[in-house]
Short mmCIF file of C-alpha atoms in Angstrom, two decimals:
data_model
loop_
_atom_site.label_atom_id
_atom_site.label_comp_id
_atom_site.label_asym_id
_atom_site.label_seq_id
_atom_site.Cartn_x
_atom_site.Cartn_y
_atom_site.Cartn_z
CA MET A 11 87.08 33.82 54.80
CA ASN A 12 86.60 30.07 55.07
CA TRP A 13 89.84 29.58 53.14
CA PHE A 14 91.80 31.39 55.87
CA LYS A 15 90.20 31.19 59.32
CA PRO A 16 90.46 27.39 59.81
CA PHE A 17 94.23 27.53 59.29
CA GLU A 18 95.25 30.48 61.48
CA ASP A 19 96.96 28.36 64.14
CA ASP A 20 98.86 26.33 61.55
CA LEU A 21 99.90 29.51 59.79
CA ALA A 22 101.12 31.08 63.01
CA ALA A 23 103.30 28.01 63.57
CA ALA A 24 104.72 28.27 60.03
CA PHE A 25 105.61 31.95 60.46
CA SER A 26 107.20 31.20 63.85
CA ALA A 27 109.33 28.51 62.20
CA CYS A 28 110.41 31.00 59.52
CA GLU A 29 111.28 33.58 62.16
CA ALA A 30 113.39 31.06 64.07
CA ARG A 31 115.35 30.08 60.96
CA LEU A 32 115.95 33.65 59.80
CA SER A 33 117.10 34.61 63.30
CA GLU A 34 120.04 32.23 62.87
CA PHE A 35 121.41 34.10 59.86
CA PRO A 36 124.64 36.07 60.48
CA ALA A 37 124.23 39.74 61.39
CA PRO A 38 123.08 42.04 59.91
CA LEU A 39 121.33 39.66 57.48
CA ASN A 40 119.25 38.16 60.27
CA GLN A 41 117.63 41.52 61.05
CA ILE A 42 117.22 42.39 57.38
CA GLY A 43 115.60 39.00 56.80
CA LEU A 44 113.25 39.34 59.76
CA SER A 45 112.28 42.85 58.65
CA TYR A 46 111.56 41.46 55.19
CA LEU A 47 109.49 38.65 56.67
CA ARG A 48 107.36 41.13 58.65
CA LYS A 49 106.45 42.92 55.42
CA PHE A 50 104.63 39.76 54.30
CA ASP A 51 103.55 38.33 57.66
CA VAL A 52 99.82 37.71 57.45
CA PHE A 53 99.46 38.58 61.13
CA GLU A 54 101.18 41.96 60.83
CA GLN A 55 99.03 45.02 60.26
CA ASP A 56 99.48 46.68 56.83
CA SER A 57 101.64 43.82 55.54
CA SER A 58 101.33 42.44 52.02
CA LYS A 59 99.20 39.29 52.18
CA ASN A 60 100.36 36.53 49.85
CA TYR A 61 97.65 34.13 50.99
CA ILE A 62 98.06 31.46 48.34
CA CYS A 63 101.75 31.07 49.08
CA TYR A 64 101.14 30.57 52.80
CA LEU A 65 97.98 28.51 52.59
CA LEU A 66 98.25 26.28 49.53
CA PRO A 67 99.72 23.29 51.43
CA PHE A 68 96.87 23.49 53.96
CA TRP A 69 94.30 23.76 51.17
CA MET A 70 95.47 20.33 49.99
CA LYS A 71 94.39 18.64 53.23
CA GLU A 72 91.08 17.24 51.92
CA ARG A 73 92.83 15.63 49.01
CA THR A 74 96.00 14.36 50.69
CA ALA A 75 95.34 13.65 54.42
CA LEU A 76 98.95 13.92 55.61
CA PRO A 77 100.20 14.46 59.19
CA ALA A 78 99.66 18.06 60.37
CA GLU A 79 103.37 18.83 60.74
CA ILE A 80 103.99 18.12 57.06
CA TYR A 81 101.62 20.87 55.95
CA ARG A 82 103.31 23.27 58.35
CA ASP A 83 106.73 22.34 56.98
CA LEU A 84 105.55 22.79 53.39
CA SER A 85 104.02 26.16 54.25
CA THR A 86 107.28 27.22 55.94
CA ALA A 87 109.20 26.22 52.80
CA ASN A 88 106.79 28.17 50.61
CA ILE A 89 107.13 31.29 52.76
CA ILE A 90 110.93 31.15 52.66
CA GLY A 91 110.82 30.55 48.91
CA MET A 92 108.46 33.51 48.53
CA LEU A 93 110.94 35.76 50.33
CA TYR A 94 113.73 34.57 48.05
CA TYR A 95 111.79 35.29 44.87
CA PHE A 96 110.50 38.65 46.10
CA ILE A 97 114.08 39.71 46.78
CA GLN A 98 114.95 38.71 43.21
CA ASP A 99 112.07 40.86 41.96
CA ASP A 100 113.16 43.81 44.09
CA ILE A 101 116.72 43.62 42.80
CA MET A 102 115.59 43.32 39.16
CA ASP A 103 113.09 46.17 39.49
CA SER A 104 115.33 48.57 41.40
CA PRO A 105 116.65 51.57 39.43
CA HIS A 106 120.31 51.54 38.43
CA ASP A 107 120.88 55.25 39.04
CA GLY A 108 122.09 54.92 42.60
CA GLN A 109 118.73 56.09 43.99
CA SER A 110 117.43 52.67 45.00
CA SER A 111 116.80 51.76 48.64
CA ILE A 112 117.95 48.23 47.77
CA ASP A 113 121.48 47.35 48.89
CA PRO A 114 122.53 44.73 46.30
CA LYS A 115 125.31 43.33 48.49
CA HIS A 116 123.05 42.69 51.48
CA HIS A 117 120.05 41.55 49.43
CA LEU A 118 122.04 39.15 47.27
CA ALA A 119 123.71 37.66 50.33
CA LEU A 120 120.34 37.31 52.07
CA ALA A 121 118.82 35.75 48.95
CA ASN A 122 121.48 33.03 48.94
CA LEU A 123 120.81 32.18 52.57
CA LEU A 124 117.07 32.03 51.89
CA TYR A 125 117.58 29.81 48.85
CA TYR A 126 119.62 27.38 50.94
CA GLU A 127 116.83 27.23 53.55
CA PHE A 128 114.28 26.82 50.75
CA LEU A 129 116.09 23.80 49.31
CA THR A 130 116.86 22.13 52.62
CA SER A 131 113.23 22.44 53.73
CA TYR A 132 112.31 19.76 51.21
CA GLN A 133 115.28 17.42 51.65
CA PRO A 134 113.85 15.49 54.65
CA TYR A 135 110.86 14.53 52.54
CA PHE A 136 112.37 14.08 49.08
CA PRO A 137 115.63 12.20 48.41
CA ALA A 138 117.86 13.22 45.51
CA ASN A 139 116.20 10.78 43.09
CA SER A 140 112.66 11.93 43.93
CA GLU A 141 110.40 13.18 41.14
CA PHE A 142 109.94 16.29 43.26
CA TRP A 143 113.24 17.73 42.05
CA TYR A 144 112.10 17.47 38.44
CA TYR A 145 109.15 19.72 39.32
CA PHE A 146 111.40 22.02 41.32
CA LYS A 147 113.55 22.52 38.23
CA HIS A 148 110.53 22.84 35.93
CA TYR A 149 108.85 25.54 38.04
CA THR A 150 112.14 27.42 38.32
CA HIS A 151 112.42 27.40 34.52
CA GLU A 152 108.83 28.66 34.25
CA TRP A 153 109.60 31.51 36.64
CA SER A 154 112.67 32.45 34.59
CA GLU A 155 110.66 32.50 31.36
CA GLY A 156 107.92 34.56 32.94
CA VAL A 157 110.36 37.16 34.22
CA ILE A 158 112.34 37.45 31.01
CA HIS A 159 109.68 37.32 28.31
CA GLU A 160 106.45 38.88 29.64
CA ASN A 161 106.98 42.33 28.10
CA ARG A 162 108.12 40.99 24.76
CA GLU A 163 105.47 38.30 24.40
CA ASP A 164 102.53 40.24 25.94
CA TYR A 165 101.21 37.13 27.66
CA PHE A 166 97.88 38.64 28.69
CA LYS A 167 97.00 39.37 25.09
CA HIS A 168 98.34 36.23 23.43
CA ASP A 169 98.33 33.44 26.03
CA ARG A 170 96.91 34.39 29.42
CA THR A 171 97.81 31.18 31.19
CA MET A 172 101.47 32.15 30.68
CA VAL A 173 100.93 35.05 33.10
CA ALA A 174 101.09 32.49 35.91
CA LYS A 175 104.70 31.58 35.12
CA LYS A 176 106.15 34.29 37.35
CA ALA A 177 104.49 32.59 40.33
CA ALA A 178 105.25 29.01 39.23
CA PRO A 179 107.32 28.09 42.34
CA VAL A 180 104.17 28.50 44.46
CA LYS A 181 102.97 25.24 42.91
CA LEU A 182 105.59 23.36 44.93
CA GLY A 183 103.15 23.57 47.85
CA SER A 184 100.53 21.45 46.08
CA THR A 185 102.97 19.26 44.14
CA ALA A 186 104.84 18.26 47.31
CA ALA A 187 101.62 17.31 49.10
CA LEU A 188 100.43 15.20 46.16
CA LEU A 189 103.77 13.38 45.88
CA LEU A 190 103.86 12.64 49.62
CA SER A 191 100.34 11.20 49.39
CA ASP A 192 101.23 9.05 46.34
CA GLN A 193 98.96 11.01 44.01
CA ALA A 194 101.43 12.17 41.38
CA ASP A 195 98.78 11.49 38.71
CA LEU A 196 96.87 14.55 39.97
CA ILE A 197 99.76 17.00 39.59
CA SER A 198 99.02 17.93 35.98
CA ARG A 199 95.33 18.59 36.68
CA THR A 200 96.15 20.52 39.83
CA ASN A 201 98.70 22.63 37.96
CA ASP A 202 96.06 23.53 35.39
CA VAL A 203 93.86 24.81 38.22
CA MET A 204 96.79 26.58 39.85
CA ASN A 205 97.80 28.33 36.62
CA HIS A 206 94.30 29.75 36.27
CA VAL A 207 94.14 30.85 39.92
CA LEU A 208 97.57 32.49 39.64
CA LEU A 209 96.40 34.30 36.51
CA THR A 210 93.51 35.89 38.40
CA LEU A 211 95.78 36.66 41.34
CA GLN A 212 98.14 38.54 39.01
CA MET A 213 95.15 40.36 37.52
CA MET A 214 94.14 41.44 41.03
CA ASP A 215 97.65 42.68 41.77
CA ASP A 216 97.79 44.54 38.47
CA TRP A 217 94.48 46.28 39.15
CA THR A 218 95.83 47.40 42.52
CA ASP A 219 99.26 48.40 41.22
CA TRP A 220 98.51 49.87 37.78
CA LYS A 221 99.69 53.38 38.71
CA GLN A 222 103.01 52.15 40.05
CA ASP A 223 103.49 49.78 37.11
CA LEU A 224 102.70 52.59 34.69
CA ALA A 225 105.30 54.81 36.34
CA ASP A 226 107.90 52.02 36.44
CA GLY A 227 107.22 50.72 32.94
CA SER A 228 106.47 47.27 34.37
CA TYR A 229 104.23 44.79 32.59
CA ASN A 230 100.62 44.95 33.76
CA CYS A 231 97.66 42.85 32.61
CA LEU A 232 95.12 45.67 32.90
CA LEU A 233 97.35 48.06 30.96
CA SER A 234 97.82 45.35 28.33
CA LEU A 235 94.05 45.05 27.93
CA ILE A 236 93.66 48.83 27.67
CA LYS A 237 96.33 49.03 24.97
CA SER A 238 94.68 46.18 23.09
CA GLU A 239 91.27 47.88 23.20
CA ARG A 240 92.84 51.12 21.99
CA GLY A 241 94.55 49.27 19.13
CA GLN A 242 97.98 50.15 20.47
CA PRO A 243 101.06 47.90 20.41
CA GLN A 244 102.47 46.50 23.65
CA ASP A 245 105.41 48.92 23.61
CA ALA A 246 103.10 51.95 23.45
CA VAL A 247 103.37 54.28 26.44
CA LEU A 248 100.06 55.20 28.04
CA THR A 249 99.54 58.42 29.96
CA ILE A 250 97.87 58.36 33.35
CA SER A 251 94.91 60.33 31.96
CA GLU A 252 94.43 57.75 29.18
CA VAL A 253 94.34 54.95 31.73
CA GLN A 254 91.96 56.85 33.98
CA GLU A 255 89.66 57.48 31.03
CA ALA A 256 89.74 53.78 30.12
CA ILE A 257 88.95 52.73 33.69
CA PHE A 258 86.56 55.38 34.96
CA ILE A 259 84.84 56.49 31.75
CA ASN A 260 84.91 53.36 29.60
CA ASN A 261 84.97 50.99 32.62
CA MET A 262 87.61 48.64 31.25
CA LEU A 263 87.49 46.90 34.59
CA LYS A 264 84.20 45.31 33.55
CA PRO A 265 85.60 43.13 30.71
CA TYR A 266 88.70 42.61 32.84
CA ALA A 267 86.56 41.17 35.65
CA GLU A 268 84.62 39.10 33.12
CA ILE A 269 87.87 37.36 32.13
CA ALA A 270 88.28 36.34 35.78
CA ALA A 271 84.67 35.12 35.89
CA VAL A 272 85.22 32.97 32.79
CA THR A 273 88.34 31.58 34.47
CA HIS A 274 86.23 30.63 37.49
CA ALA A 275 83.75 28.81 35.27
CA HIS A 276 86.65 26.76 33.93
CA LEU A 277 87.83 25.92 37.46
CA LEU A 278 84.37 24.66 38.37
CA SER A 279 84.49 22.28 35.42
CA VAL A 280 87.74 20.64 36.57
CA ASP A 281 87.34 17.50 38.65
CA ILE A 282 89.56 18.29 41.61
CA GLU A 283 88.93 18.32 45.34
CA ALA A 284 90.23 21.73 46.41
CA PRO A 285 87.29 23.66 47.87
CA HIS A 286 89.41 26.25 49.71
CA LEU A 287 91.41 27.06 46.58
CA ILE A 288 88.22 27.47 44.55
CA SER A 289 86.68 29.61 47.30
CA PHE A 290 89.78 31.81 47.34
CA HIS A 291 89.46 32.30 43.59
CA GLN A 292 85.77 33.16 43.94
CA THR A 293 86.71 35.85 46.47
CA MET A 294 89.05 37.46 43.94
CA VAL A 295 86.46 37.32 41.16
CA ASP A 296 83.84 38.88 43.44
CA GLU A 297 86.22 41.67 44.39
CA LEU A 298 87.00 42.54 40.76
CA GLN A 299 83.34 42.44 39.81
CA ASN A 300 82.35 44.57 42.80
CA GLU A 301 84.95 47.18 41.81
CA ALA A 302 83.65 47.19 38.22
CA ASN A 303 80.06 47.53 39.44
CA HIS A 304 81.05 50.37 41.76
CA ILE A 305 82.58 52.27 38.84
CA GLU A 306 79.48 51.65 36.73
CA ASN A 307 77.14 52.80 39.52
CA SER A 308 79.24 55.91 40.13
CA LYS A 309 78.92 56.80 36.45
CA LYS A 310 75.14 56.41 36.64
CA THR A 311 74.99 58.59 39.73
CA LEU A 312 77.01 61.29 38.00
CA SER A 313 74.65 61.18 35.02
CA PHE A 314 71.87 62.47 37.29
CA GLY A 315 73.85 65.61 38.00
CA GLY A 316 76.44 66.90 40.39
CA LEU A 317 73.97 67.75 43.16
CA ASN A 318 72.59 64.22 43.38
CA TYR A 319 76.13 62.84 43.34
CA HIS A 320 77.26 65.03 46.23
CA LEU A 321 74.08 64.27 48.16
CA SER A 322 74.71 60.54 47.75
CA ILE A 323 78.26 60.92 49.04
CA LEU A 324 76.98 63.01 51.96
CA ASN A 325 74.37 60.37 52.73
CA LYS A 326 76.93 57.56 52.58
CA ASN A 327 79.45 59.31 54.80
CA ASN A 328 76.96 60.67 57.30
CA ARG A 329 74.36 57.91 57.52
CA PHE A 330 74.70 57.55 61.30
CA TYR A 331 74.53 61.32 61.80
CA ILE A 332 71.39 61.66 59.67
CA CYS A 333 69.67 58.73 61.41
CA SER A 334 70.53 60.22 64.80
CA MET A 335 68.99 63.57 63.81
CA VAL A 336 65.76 61.83 62.77
CA PHE A 337 65.69 59.94 66.07
CA PHE A 338 66.10 63.09 68.18
CA LYS A 339 63.57 65.00 66.10
CA SER A 340 60.99 62.29 66.66
CA LYS A 341 61.45 62.67 70.41
CA LYS A 342 60.46 66.32 70.36
#
């Protein structure tokens, strides 16, 4: 992953800085915060990887050419901001029947500490009258709109670029770098690219999480597309069998992946120097298309009959064993 490997050392420094700052929180919020950080630490096994949040400041290096410590500071700020917004999501999504694992008192207190660290991360670079704070407010408003209106407006059906609003604060990583390099004129164009990348990122998440979102009643881009293709309104409730039929029989992932591919074509037409960001988006498009192709190929295999299907699975799972048997037979 050329959009990740070159920045591993810088990223390790950013996560170490986050760990040091969270360690200073009063107990028990320091341990809760550190535990929360580990859930998203890119270097922890089985953690959730929010690559764009961590790496966006570093991906701006070609365009902005700032001192190395600035990118690390901006990445640290983005990580802390990510934790703050994820806690907000967890609190909003937690059930109100007393069965949630979320402790509102602890999580709200932790969120306030994180928000303070988030704000103060930028203060050394941007005085009170800086244009940066206009963008900070604007992205916060976008996040609020995205959270409140996505179910009602059905963004994926009516205006897909609006899907990116829930992740709008991530754009602070690129906006800050452009302002510090005196390239504010590029912010609008960069935000257009970012909105499209964040759309595909949400599509990836929604493909991964569709079962959980279906169970929770959460908005989901893939489920929105399935409802649209079935001629159902946004407030219709799909069953798991209906979704499975749409995905595995009708292969709704194929047009879903095509939307991401069209988005990538748009990104390639925008005049902006952000090769790592574009490469990251290409990785997501490839993954969606590979999944769609896998479903299509599985259907074709099944059409040849159950025996051929099971033989293909056997061959895939036991390729080394079969090759070894051929080798030993040839020795006899």
